[in-house]
mmCIF file of C-alpha atoms in Angstrom:
data_model
loop_
_atom_site.group_PDB
_atom_site.id
_atom_site.type_symbol
_atom_site.label_atom_id
_atom_site.label_comp_id
_atom_site.label_asym_id
_atom_site.label_seq_id
_atom_site.Cartn_x
_atom_site.Cartn_y
_atom_site.Cartn_z
ATOM 1 C CA MET A 1 175.706 -11.719 47.051
ATOM 2 C CA PRO A 2 172.533 -12.389 45.061
ATOM 3 C CA ASN A 3 172.299 -10.656 41.715
ATOM 4 C CA ALA A 4 169.119 -8.768 40.851
ATOM 5 C CA THR A 5 169.398 -9.930 37.255
ATOM 6 C CA LYS A 6 168.506 -13.448 38.387
ATOM 7 C CA GLY A 7 165.171 -12.222 39.683
ATOM 8 C CA PRO A 8 163.219 -13.260 42.773
ATOM 9 C CA PRO A 9 162.357 -16.865 43.637
ATOM 10 C CA ARG A 10 159.464 -18.235 41.584
ATOM 11 C CA ASP A 11 158.198 -21.129 43.719
ATOM 12 C CA HIS A 12 154.960 -19.273 44.428
ATOM 13 C CA LEU A 13 154.054 -19.333 40.739
ATOM 14 C CA ASP A 14 153.163 -22.999 41.269
ATOM 15 C CA TRP A 15 150.360 -21.906 43.592
ATOM 16 C CA PRO A 16 146.866 -22.312 42.077
ATOM 17 C CA PHE A 17 146.440 -18.536 41.809
ATOM 18 C CA PHE A 18 148.575 -18.446 38.641
ATOM 19 C CA ASP A 19 148.385 -20.046 35.199
ATOM 20 C CA GLU A 20 150.823 -20.717 32.358
ATOM 21 C CA SER A 21 150.555 -17.173 30.995
ATOM 22 C CA HIS A 22 151.859 -15.801 34.298
ATOM 23 C CA ARG A 23 154.730 -18.283 34.381
ATOM 24 C CA ALA A 24 155.648 -17.319 30.807
ATOM 25 C CA LEU A 25 155.542 -13.650 31.771
ATOM 26 C CA ALA A 26 157.909 -14.339 34.672
ATOM 27 C CA LYS A 27 160.526 -15.590 32.203
ATOM 28 C CA ASP A 28 160.091 -12.471 30.071
ATOM 29 C CA LEU A 29 160.424 -10.293 33.160
ATOM 30 C CA ASP A 30 163.635 -12.002 34.205
ATOM 31 C CA SER A 31 165.032 -11.453 30.707
ATOM 32 C CA PHE A 32 164.084 -7.777 30.847
ATOM 33 C CA VAL A 33 165.731 -7.295 34.233
ATOM 34 C CA ALA A 34 168.880 -9.066 33.040
ATOM 35 C CA ASP A 35 169.119 -6.928 29.896
ATOM 36 C CA ALA A 36 168.019 -3.579 31.336
ATOM 37 C CA GLY A 37 170.909 -3.171 33.776
ATOM 38 C CA LEU A 38 168.678 -2.255 36.689
ATOM 39 C CA ASP A 39 171.536 -2.770 39.133
ATOM 40 C CA GLY A 40 173.049 0.396 37.678
ATOM 41 C CA VAL A 41 170.060 2.774 37.818
ATOM 42 C CA ASP A 42 171.246 6.300 38.675
ATOM 43 C CA HIS A 43 169.226 7.285 41.744
ATOM 44 C CA GLY A 44 171.041 10.615 41.863
ATOM 45 C CA ASN A 45 169.019 11.941 38.921
ATOM 46 C CA VAL A 46 165.551 10.509 39.461
ATOM 47 C CA ASP A 47 163.847 12.541 36.736
ATOM 48 C CA ALA A 48 166.171 11.290 34.023
ATOM 49 C CA ALA A 49 166.167 7.778 35.481
ATOM 50 C CA CYS A 50 162.364 7.589 35.514
ATOM 51 C CA ARG A 51 162.081 8.873 31.964
ATOM 52 C CA HIS A 52 164.616 6.271 30.858
ATOM 53 C CA LEU A 53 162.884 3.484 32.789
ATOM 54 C CA VAL A 54 159.427 4.350 31.440
ATOM 55 C CA ALA A 55 160.790 4.348 27.891
ATOM 56 C CA ALA A 56 162.545 1.011 28.461
ATOM 57 C CA LEU A 57 159.439 -0.555 30.014
ATOM 58 C CA GLY A 58 157.379 0.698 27.096
ATOM 59 C CA THR A 59 159.805 -0.641 24.491
ATOM 60 C CA ALA A 60 159.790 -4.023 26.243
ATOM 61 C CA GLY A 61 155.989 -4.114 26.089
ATOM 62 C CA LEU A 62 155.591 -4.284 29.862
ATOM 63 C CA LEU A 63 153.544 -1.094 30.140
ATOM 64 C CA ARG A 64 150.887 -2.710 27.961
ATOM 65 C CA HIS A 65 149.785 -4.467 31.151
ATOM 66 C CA CYS A 66 148.739 -1.093 32.596
ATOM 67 C CA VAL A 67 145.984 -0.350 30.062
ATOM 68 C CA PRO A 68 143.105 -2.265 28.408
ATOM 69 C CA LYS A 69 143.693 -4.124 25.140
ATOM 70 C CA ALA A 70 141.462 -1.813 23.113
ATOM 71 C CA PHE A 71 143.925 1.022 23.713
ATOM 72 C CA GLY A 72 147.248 -0.748 23.308
ATOM 73 C CA GLY A 73 147.058 -3.035 26.321
ATOM 74 C CA ALA A 74 147.961 -6.685 26.695
ATOM 75 C CA SER A 75 144.565 -7.996 27.842
ATOM 76 C CA GLU A 76 140.890 -7.005 27.714
ATOM 77 C CA GLU A 77 141.004 -5.832 31.322
ATOM 78 C CA ILE A 78 143.883 -4.977 33.626
ATOM 79 C CA ASP A 79 145.049 -8.231 35.228
ATOM 80 C CA SER A 80 145.856 -7.774 38.921
ATOM 81 C CA ARG A 81 148.024 -10.890 39.062
ATOM 82 C CA VAL A 82 150.149 -9.554 36.217
ATOM 83 C CA LEU A 83 150.545 -6.199 37.977
ATOM 84 C CA CYS A 84 151.640 -8.030 41.112
ATOM 85 C CA LEU A 85 154.094 -10.235 39.259
ATOM 86 C CA VAL A 86 155.682 -7.312 37.410
ATOM 87 C CA ARG A 87 155.954 -5.128 40.498
ATOM 88 C CA GLU A 88 157.416 -7.897 42.662
ATOM 89 C CA THR A 89 160.063 -8.601 40.017
ATOM 90 C CA LEU A 90 160.982 -4.962 39.469
ATOM 91 C CA ALA A 91 161.017 -4.152 43.194
ATOM 92 C CA TYR A 92 163.377 -7.067 43.786
ATOM 93 C CA ALA A 93 165.759 -5.485 41.270
ATOM 94 C CA ASP A 94 165.292 -1.755 41.854
ATOM 95 C CA GLY A 95 162.709 0.366 43.637
ATOM 96 C CA LEU A 96 162.731 3.144 41.048
ATOM 97 C CA ALA A 97 161.998 0.651 38.259
ATOM 98 C CA ASP A 98 158.993 -0.581 40.222
ATOM 99 C CA PHE A 99 157.868 3.013 40.776
ATOM 100 C CA ALA A 100 158.133 3.842 37.064
ATOM 101 C CA PHE A 101 155.927 0.893 36.146
ATOM 102 C CA ALA A 102 153.379 1.334 38.927
ATOM 103 C CA MET A 103 152.681 4.997 38.258
ATOM 104 C CA GLN A 104 151.873 4.369 34.594
ATOM 105 C CA GLY A 105 149.006 2.174 35.766
ATOM 106 C CA LEU A 106 147.879 4.163 38.785
ATOM 107 C CA GLY A 107 148.114 7.465 36.935
ATOM 108 C CA THR A 108 145.773 6.299 34.180
ATOM 109 C CA GLY A 109 143.685 3.713 36.019
ATOM 110 C CA ALA A 110 140.800 6.145 36.423
ATOM 111 C CA ILE A 111 140.984 6.974 32.709
ATOM 112 C CA SER A 112 140.784 3.265 31.834
ATOM 113 C CA LEU A 113 137.781 2.900 34.150
ATOM 114 C CA SER A 114 135.812 6.081 33.432
ATOM 115 C CA GLY A 115 137.346 8.084 30.607
ATOM 116 C CA THR A 116 135.528 8.884 27.398
ATOM 117 C CA PRO A 117 136.604 6.897 24.309
ATOM 118 C CA ALA A 118 138.285 10.042 22.979
ATOM 119 C CA LEU A 119 140.342 10.520 26.162
ATOM 120 C CA LYS A 120 141.313 6.862 26.250
ATOM 121 C CA GLU A 121 142.400 6.939 22.612
ATOM 122 C CA ARG A 122 144.415 10.104 23.145
ATOM 123 C CA ILE A 123 146.233 9.029 26.324
ATOM 124 C CA LEU A 124 146.384 5.286 26.924
ATOM 125 C CA PRO A 125 148.349 4.177 23.826
ATOM 126 C CA LYS A 126 151.061 6.743 24.595
ATOM 127 C CA VAL A 127 151.250 5.580 28.218
ATOM 128 C CA ALA A 128 151.437 1.934 27.129
ATOM 129 C CA ALA A 129 154.259 2.756 24.708
ATOM 130 C CA GLY A 130 156.231 4.655 27.348
ATOM 131 C CA GLU A 131 155.926 7.876 25.343
ATOM 132 C CA TRP A 132 153.949 9.705 28.047
ATOM 133 C CA ILE A 133 154.321 9.653 31.818
ATOM 134 C CA SER A 134 151.232 9.758 34.029
ATOM 135 C CA ALA A 135 150.394 10.893 37.565
ATOM 136 C CA PHE A 136 147.593 10.472 40.126
ATOM 137 C CA ALA A 137 146.748 13.646 42.075
ATOM 138 C CA LEU A 138 144.534 12.968 45.094
ATOM 139 C CA SER A 139 146.388 14.073 48.269
ATOM 140 C CA GLU A 140 146.475 17.670 49.509
ATOM 141 C CA PRO A 141 148.388 19.503 52.236
ATOM 142 C CA ASP A 142 145.382 19.116 54.585
ATOM 143 C CA ALA A 143 143.685 16.139 52.950
ATOM 144 C CA GLY A 144 145.704 12.940 52.875
ATOM 145 C CA SER A 145 143.964 10.017 54.503
ATOM 146 C CA ASP A 146 140.918 12.250 55.073
ATOM 147 C CA VAL A 147 139.823 12.739 51.467
ATOM 148 C CA ALA A 148 136.609 14.450 52.597
ATOM 149 C CA ALA A 149 138.735 17.430 53.678
ATOM 150 C CA MET A 150 139.712 18.108 50.055
ATOM 151 C CA ALA A 151 139.860 21.829 49.239
ATOM 152 C CA CYS A 152 141.005 21.868 45.595
ATOM 153 C CA ALA A 153 137.904 22.931 43.688
ATOM 154 C CA ALA A 154 136.574 22.818 40.138
ATOM 155 C CA ARG A 155 133.749 25.156 39.112
ATOM 156 C CA ARG A 156 131.726 24.826 35.938
ATOM 157 C CA ASP A 157 132.035 27.728 33.501
ATOM 158 C CA GLY A 158 130.146 27.059 30.282
ATOM 159 C CA ASP A 159 131.815 24.207 28.408
ATOM 160 C CA ASP A 160 134.797 24.232 30.777
ATOM 161 C CA PHE A 161 135.775 23.580 34.353
ATOM 162 C CA VAL A 162 138.106 25.958 36.184
ATOM 163 C CA LEU A 163 140.410 24.389 38.795
ATOM 164 C CA ASP A 164 141.900 26.206 41.786
ATOM 165 C CA GLY A 165 143.918 24.709 44.644
ATOM 166 C CA GLU A 166 146.884 22.482 45.405
ATOM 167 C CA LYS A 167 147.842 18.834 45.529
ATOM 168 C CA THR A 168 150.911 17.402 47.233
ATOM 169 C CA TRP A 169 152.989 14.228 47.435
ATOM 170 C CA ILE A 170 152.203 13.714 43.762
ATOM 171 C CA SER A 171 154.321 10.931 42.304
ATOM 172 C CA ASN A 172 155.792 11.893 38.910
ATOM 173 C CA GLY A 173 154.929 15.501 39.724
ATOM 174 C CA GLY A 174 157.145 17.637 37.536
ATOM 175 C CA ILE A 175 157.827 15.001 34.869
ATOM 176 C CA ALA A 176 154.335 13.710 34.027
ATOM 177 C CA ASP A 177 152.617 14.574 30.760
ATOM 178 C CA VAL A 178 149.119 13.846 32.051
ATOM 179 C CA TYR A 179 147.579 14.044 35.526
ATOM 180 C CA THR A 180 144.403 12.485 36.921
ATOM 181 C CA VAL A 181 143.170 15.168 39.329
ATOM 182 C CA PHE A 182 140.421 14.978 41.940
ATOM 183 C CA ALA A 183 138.660 18.204 42.896
ATOM 184 C CA ARG A 184 135.617 19.322 44.840
ATOM 185 C CA THR A 185 132.645 20.111 42.609
ATOM 186 C CA GLY A 186 130.032 20.445 45.360
ATOM 187 C CA GLU A 187 127.273 18.063 44.329
ATOM 188 C CA ALA A 188 127.006 16.890 47.947
ATOM 189 C CA PRO A 189 128.928 17.167 51.244
ATOM 190 C CA GLY A 190 132.113 15.230 51.887
ATOM 191 C CA THR A 191 133.368 12.631 49.437
ATOM 192 C CA ARG A 192 130.134 12.667 47.428
ATOM 193 C CA GLY A 193 130.972 16.129 46.089
ATOM 194 C CA ILE A 194 134.277 15.238 44.398
ATOM 195 C CA SER A 195 134.830 14.732 40.670
ATOM 196 C CA ALA A 196 137.788 13.467 38.638
ATOM 197 C CA PHE A 197 139.496 15.264 35.742
ATOM 198 C CA VAL A 198 142.310 14.853 33.263
ATOM 199 C CA VAL A 199 144.809 17.723 33.209
ATOM 200 C CA PHE A 200 147.668 17.900 30.730
ATOM 201 C CA ALA A 201 150.989 19.280 31.923
ATOM 202 C CA ASP A 202 151.010 22.165 29.426
ATOM 203 C CA THR A 203 147.600 23.515 30.502
ATOM 204 C CA PRO A 204 147.763 27.235 31.417
ATOM 205 C CA GLY A 205 147.229 27.766 35.124
ATOM 206 C CA PHE A 206 148.903 24.473 36.079
ATOM 207 C CA THR A 207 152.312 24.819 37.750
ATOM 208 C CA ILE A 208 154.780 22.837 39.806
ATOM 209 C CA ALA A 209 154.853 24.657 43.138
ATOM 210 C CA GLU A 210 157.583 22.596 44.796
ATOM 211 C CA ARG A 211 159.698 19.510 44.226
ATOM 212 C CA ILE A 212 159.772 17.193 47.242
ATOM 213 C CA GLU A 213 162.776 15.085 48.282
ATOM 214 C CA THR A 214 162.370 11.922 50.368
ATOM 215 C CA ILE A 215 164.590 9.290 51.976
ATOM 216 C CA ALA A 216 164.192 7.066 48.919
ATOM 217 C CA PRO A 217 164.576 9.360 45.879
ATOM 218 C CA HIS A 218 161.497 9.485 43.655
ATOM 219 C CA PRO A 219 160.051 12.307 41.534
ATOM 220 C CA LEU A 220 157.497 13.973 43.821
ATOM 221 C CA ALA A 221 155.960 17.420 43.783
ATOM 222 C CA ARG A 222 153.404 19.833 45.139
ATOM 223 C CA ILE A 223 151.307 21.055 42.224
ATOM 224 C CA ARG A 224 149.119 24.145 41.942
ATOM 225 C CA PHE A 225 146.057 25.140 39.916
ATOM 226 C CA GLU A 226 145.279 28.844 39.473
ATOM 227 C CA ASN A 227 142.348 29.600 37.206
ATOM 228 C CA CYS A 228 143.283 26.424 35.335
ATOM 229 C CA ARG A 229 140.679 25.977 32.599
ATOM 230 C CA ILE A 230 140.009 22.536 31.112
ATOM 231 C CA PRO A 231 137.233 21.309 28.781
ATOM 232 C CA ALA A 232 134.263 19.631 30.479
ATOM 233 C CA ALA A 233 134.977 16.617 28.242
ATOM 234 C CA GLN A 234 138.059 15.961 30.412
ATOM 235 C CA ARG A 235 135.932 15.067 33.405
ATOM 236 C CA LEU A 236 136.036 11.347 34.214
ATOM 237 C CA GLY A 237 132.670 9.736 34.901
ATOM 238 C CA SER A 238 129.658 11.610 36.227
ATOM 239 C CA PRO A 239 129.641 14.652 38.537
ATOM 240 C CA GLY A 240 130.397 13.702 42.128
ATOM 241 C CA GLU A 241 131.780 10.253 41.233
ATOM 242 C CA GLY A 242 135.415 11.180 41.784
ATOM 243 C CA PHE A 243 135.863 9.505 45.155
ATOM 244 C CA LYS A 244 134.235 6.314 43.909
ATOM 245 C CA ILE A 245 136.514 6.328 40.860
ATOM 246 C CA ALA A 246 139.579 6.918 43.041
ATOM 247 C CA MET A 247 138.668 4.012 45.333
ATOM 248 C CA ARG A 248 138.018 1.684 42.389
ATOM 249 C CA THR A 249 141.411 2.616 40.991
ATOM 250 C CA LEU A 250 143.152 2.030 44.314
ATOM 251 C CA ASP A 251 141.393 -1.318 44.763
ATOM 252 C CA ILE A 252 142.942 -2.466 41.474
ATOM 253 C CA PHE A 253 146.445 -1.280 42.284
ATOM 254 C CA ARG A 254 146.615 -1.701 46.076
ATOM 255 C CA PRO A 255 147.460 -5.445 45.859
ATOM 256 C CA SER A 256 150.364 -4.522 43.612
ATOM 257 C CA VAL A 257 151.763 -2.327 46.399
ATOM 258 C CA ALA A 258 151.751 -5.476 48.545
ATOM 259 C CA ALA A 259 153.546 -7.307 45.740
ATOM 260 C CA ALA A 260 156.219 -4.616 45.523
ATOM 261 C CA ALA A 261 156.752 -4.827 49.273
ATOM 262 C CA THR A 262 157.092 -8.589 48.933
ATOM 263 C CA GLY A 263 159.696 -8.082 46.195
ATOM 264 C CA PHE A 264 161.717 -5.861 48.523
ATOM 265 C CA ALA A 265 161.391 -8.447 51.293
ATOM 266 C CA ARG A 266 162.458 -11.340 49.034
ATOM 267 C CA ARG A 267 165.581 -9.423 48.021
ATOM 268 C CA ALA A 268 166.359 -8.710 51.677
ATOM 269 C CA LEU A 269 165.969 -12.383 52.593
ATOM 270 C CA ASP A 270 168.167 -13.539 49.714
ATOM 271 C CA GLU A 271 170.838 -11.021 50.650
ATOM 272 C CA ALA A 272 170.644 -12.082 54.303
ATOM 273 C CA VAL A 273 170.922 -15.806 53.495
ATOM 274 C CA ALA A 274 173.915 -15.267 51.236
ATOM 275 C CA HIS A 275 175.594 -13.084 53.851
ATOM 276 C CA ALA A 276 174.899 -15.550 56.663
ATOM 277 C CA LYS A 277 176.438 -18.396 54.656
ATOM 278 C CA SER A 278 179.638 -16.454 53.966
ATOM 279 C CA ARG A 279 180.122 -14.441 57.166
ATOM 280 C CA LYS A 280 182.752 -16.094 59.379
ATOM 281 C CA MET A 281 181.887 -15.947 63.059
ATOM 282 C CA PHE A 282 182.908 -17.886 66.176
ATOM 283 C CA SER A 283 184.894 -20.497 64.219
ATOM 284 C CA ALA A 284 181.881 -21.142 61.973
ATOM 285 C CA THR A 285 179.567 -19.055 59.853
ATOM 286 C CA LEU A 286 176.675 -16.832 60.845
ATOM 287 C CA SER A 287 174.301 -19.331 59.241
ATOM 288 C CA ASP A 288 175.438 -22.012 61.709
ATOM 289 C CA LEU A 289 174.129 -20.014 64.669
ATOM 290 C CA PRO A 290 170.651 -21.065 65.881
ATOM 291 C CA THR A 291 169.655 -17.431 66.433
ATOM 292 C CA ALA A 292 170.405 -16.569 62.801
ATOM 293 C CA GLN A 293 168.567 -19.648 61.545
ATOM 294 C CA SER A 294 165.563 -18.745 63.689
ATOM 295 C CA THR A 295 165.504 -15.193 62.336
ATOM 296 C CA LEU A 296 165.786 -16.360 58.736
ATOM 297 C CA GLY A 297 162.962 -18.821 59.330
ATOM 298 C CA GLU A 298 160.689 -16.078 60.647
ATOM 299 C CA MET A 299 161.596 -13.860 57.708
ATOM 300 C CA ALA A 300 160.691 -16.549 55.171
ATOM 301 C CA THR A 301 157.380 -17.235 56.914
ATOM 302 C CA ALA A 302 156.466 -13.546 57.011
ATOM 303 C CA ILE A 303 157.117 -13.290 53.273
ATOM 304 C CA ASP A 304 154.955 -16.307 52.430
ATOM 305 C CA ALA A 305 152.115 -15.006 54.603
ATOM 306 C CA ALA A 306 152.182 -11.695 52.739
ATOM 307 C CA ALA A 307 152.458 -13.373 49.351
ATOM 308 C CA LEU A 308 149.468 -15.618 50.043
ATOM 309 C CA LEU A 309 147.261 -12.676 50.994
ATOM 310 C CA THR A 310 148.431 -10.742 47.948
ATOM 311 C CA CYS A 311 147.856 -13.575 45.492
ATOM 312 C CA ARG A 312 144.469 -14.353 47.044
ATOM 313 C CA THR A 313 143.366 -10.750 46.513
ATOM 314 C CA ALA A 314 144.494 -10.543 42.886
ATOM 315 C CA TRP A 315 142.991 -13.945 42.061
ATOM 316 C CA ARG A 316 139.690 -13.004 43.696
ATOM 317 C CA ARG A 317 139.461 -9.919 41.477
ATOM 318 C CA ASP A 318 140.713 -11.510 38.235
ATOM 319 C CA VAL A 319 139.050 -14.918 38.402
ATOM 320 C CA GLN A 320 136.138 -14.675 40.807
ATOM 321 C CA LYS A 321 135.248 -11.118 39.709
ATOM 322 C CA LEU A 322 134.429 -10.248 43.320
ATOM 323 C CA PRO A 323 135.001 -7.053 45.314
ATOM 324 C CA THR A 324 138.410 -6.931 46.987
ATOM 325 C CA THR A 325 138.272 -3.835 49.187
ATOM 326 C CA ARG A 326 138.810 -5.781 52.413
ATOM 327 C CA GLU A 327 141.210 -8.316 50.913
ATOM 328 C CA ALA A 328 143.313 -5.601 49.261
ATOM 329 C CA ALA A 329 143.569 -3.734 52.565
ATOM 330 C CA MET A 330 144.648 -6.925 54.355
ATOM 331 C CA ALA A 331 147.274 -7.662 51.710
ATOM 332 C CA LYS A 332 148.630 -4.123 51.603
ATOM 333 C CA MET A 333 148.817 -3.822 55.385
ATOM 334 C CA THR A 334 150.385 -7.232 55.984
ATOM 335 C CA ALA A 335 152.868 -7.143 53.124
ATOM 336 C CA THR A 336 154.216 -3.676 53.856
ATOM 337 C CA GLU A 337 154.457 -4.212 57.606
ATOM 338 C CA ASN A 338 156.041 -7.652 57.168
ATOM 339 C CA ALA A 339 158.488 -6.332 54.597
ATOM 340 C CA GLN A 340 159.571 -3.547 56.925
ATOM 341 C CA TRP A 341 160.276 -6.144 59.624
ATOM 342 C CA VAL A 342 162.037 -8.531 57.219
ATOM 343 C CA ILE A 343 164.299 -5.802 55.875
ATOM 344 C CA ASP A 344 165.082 -4.607 59.404
ATOM 345 C CA GLN A 345 166.085 -8.147 60.377
ATOM 346 C CA ALA A 346 168.252 -8.461 57.268
ATOM 347 C CA LEU A 347 169.996 -5.210 58.116
ATOM 348 C CA GLN A 348 170.545 -6.466 61.672
ATOM 349 C CA LEU A 349 172.153 -9.649 60.374
ATOM 350 C CA PHE A 350 174.528 -7.535 58.277
ATOM 351 C CA GLY A 351 175.549 -5.569 61.371
ATOM 352 C CA GLY A 352 177.358 -2.297 60.788
ATOM 353 C CA ARG A 353 177.734 -3.015 57.104
ATOM 354 C CA GLY A 354 173.938 -2.993 56.793
ATOM 355 C CA VAL A 355 173.637 0.747 57.367
ATOM 356 C CA ARG A 356 176.472 1.768 55.085
ATOM 357 C CA THR A 357 175.339 4.007 52.232
ATOM 358 C CA GLY A 358 175.255 2.067 48.989
ATOM 359 C CA GLU A 359 174.583 -1.333 50.542
ATOM 360 C CA ILE A 360 171.488 -3.112 49.242
ATOM 361 C CA THR A 361 170.067 -3.506 52.742
ATOM 362 C CA GLU A 362 170.444 0.225 53.353
ATOM 363 C CA ARG A 363 168.668 0.995 50.087
ATOM 364 C CA LEU A 364 165.855 -1.457 50.845
ATOM 365 C CA TYR A 365 165.438 0.043 54.316
ATOM 366 C CA ARG A 366 164.797 3.444 52.756
ATOM 367 C CA GLU A 367 162.632 2.108 49.933
ATOM 368 C CA ILE A 368 160.186 0.155 52.093
ATOM 369 C CA ARG A 369 159.289 2.931 54.494
ATOM 370 C CA ALA A 370 157.036 4.890 52.158
ATOM 371 C CA LEU A 371 155.006 1.826 51.187
ATOM 372 C CA ARG A 372 153.529 1.721 54.684
ATOM 373 C CA ILE A 373 152.071 5.180 54.030
ATOM 374 C CA TYR A 374 151.171 5.725 50.389
ATOM 375 C CA GLU A 375 147.932 4.431 48.831
ATOM 376 C CA GLY A 376 146.521 4.324 52.344
ATOM 377 C CA ALA A 377 148.603 4.156 55.504
ATOM 378 C CA THR A 378 148.532 1.011 57.637
ATOM 379 C CA GLU A 379 146.172 2.679 60.084
ATOM 380 C CA VAL A 380 143.737 3.421 57.232
ATOM 381 C CA GLN A 381 143.907 -0.194 56.053
ATOM 382 C CA LYS A 382 142.878 -1.321 59.534
ATOM 383 C CA LEU A 383 139.892 1.012 59.416
ATOM 384 C CA ILE A 384 138.891 -0.293 55.983
ATOM 385 C CA ILE A 385 139.062 -3.893 57.164
ATOM 386 C CA GLY A 386 137.023 -3.107 60.280
ATOM 387 C CA ARG A 387 134.448 -1.141 58.286
ATOM 388 C CA GLU A 388 134.014 -4.002 55.811
ATOM 389 C CA LEU A 389 133.581 -6.461 58.674
ATOM 390 C CA MET A 390 130.806 -4.302 60.112
ATOM 391 C CA LYS A 391 129.104 -4.156 56.722
ATOM 392 C CA ASP A 392 129.142 -7.945 56.529
ATOM 393 C CA ALA A 393 127.794 -8.229 60.062
ATOM 394 C CA ALA A 394 124.879 -5.924 59.207
ATOM 395 C CA ARG A 395 123.676 -8.083 56.322
#
């Protein structure tokens, strides 16, 4: 069977979307995966595993890609192609390792974009070093895809804001040191009346209401604010800009979700090919059967289609400096849906062994499912793409 320490295939790094710095990074990533023992990550204790992974990623210098250079980062601005490359590599090896990396960027992306210099200096270097863990708190029990239904509120009280309400499905909830929180401040109806704030885990009035378990273990929680007082200086950007800040953050990181899905799919394909070549069947091997060859061919094509959309999106943002709302939605939708199908086909090729607990295909099957939902479900991505098309048609 393929070994995660060898990393995913790298043929796509020859595509014109990448340069020598990305190819050099790929070698460093493969060395990290080989040395970090990601095949042995303990998914039974996700809190401890995530803390260990964040520390290891920080020590290796990989978390520097999640923040700007001025605050301990690797480059002047966050490079989308680097995020994609790192997430694809880590996802190929272990889903929790990918999660640990991704949340350091997503959790502080809004701070990098809109935080005051003092907030950036206080938080970003610690996140880049793996000393602090970050979280992104947008979703609520009754406000997931429909952000305008947000009920968590922040009211101004002198030099402070006071937060009341709940957030749910918060990744790193319960282990994060710093949370980016979006709350209704009432400047206007709907999404125009939402602002963004930084809340530290030890702030009075902030509690973990519930830990949430899912089919692929990750640290998740429902969090609660009760008369939670924070300085006004911890607001990100201007009043009422929270939704815009959240969408800008998601636009940066959404292509990397597609890259993670592609990493899962590449691992599934490699596992399926190796299994097909070794599985004896009908006086030959599974790989000799035309039906298996046809399935493997479709799987490889689905992966390349997703990878092309993902790389196009990251390149458009990094090099062309153009908006990527539509392209990111296309990449995220296609890559996650294709990866779900690829992994399902791999499991089918493994037969009964594919669903056995502990098998890589079984783990991948659980890991991929959430990616079709978080950071905008597939149905939301379709709406975004359609909305952007209508905007273009109106010009």
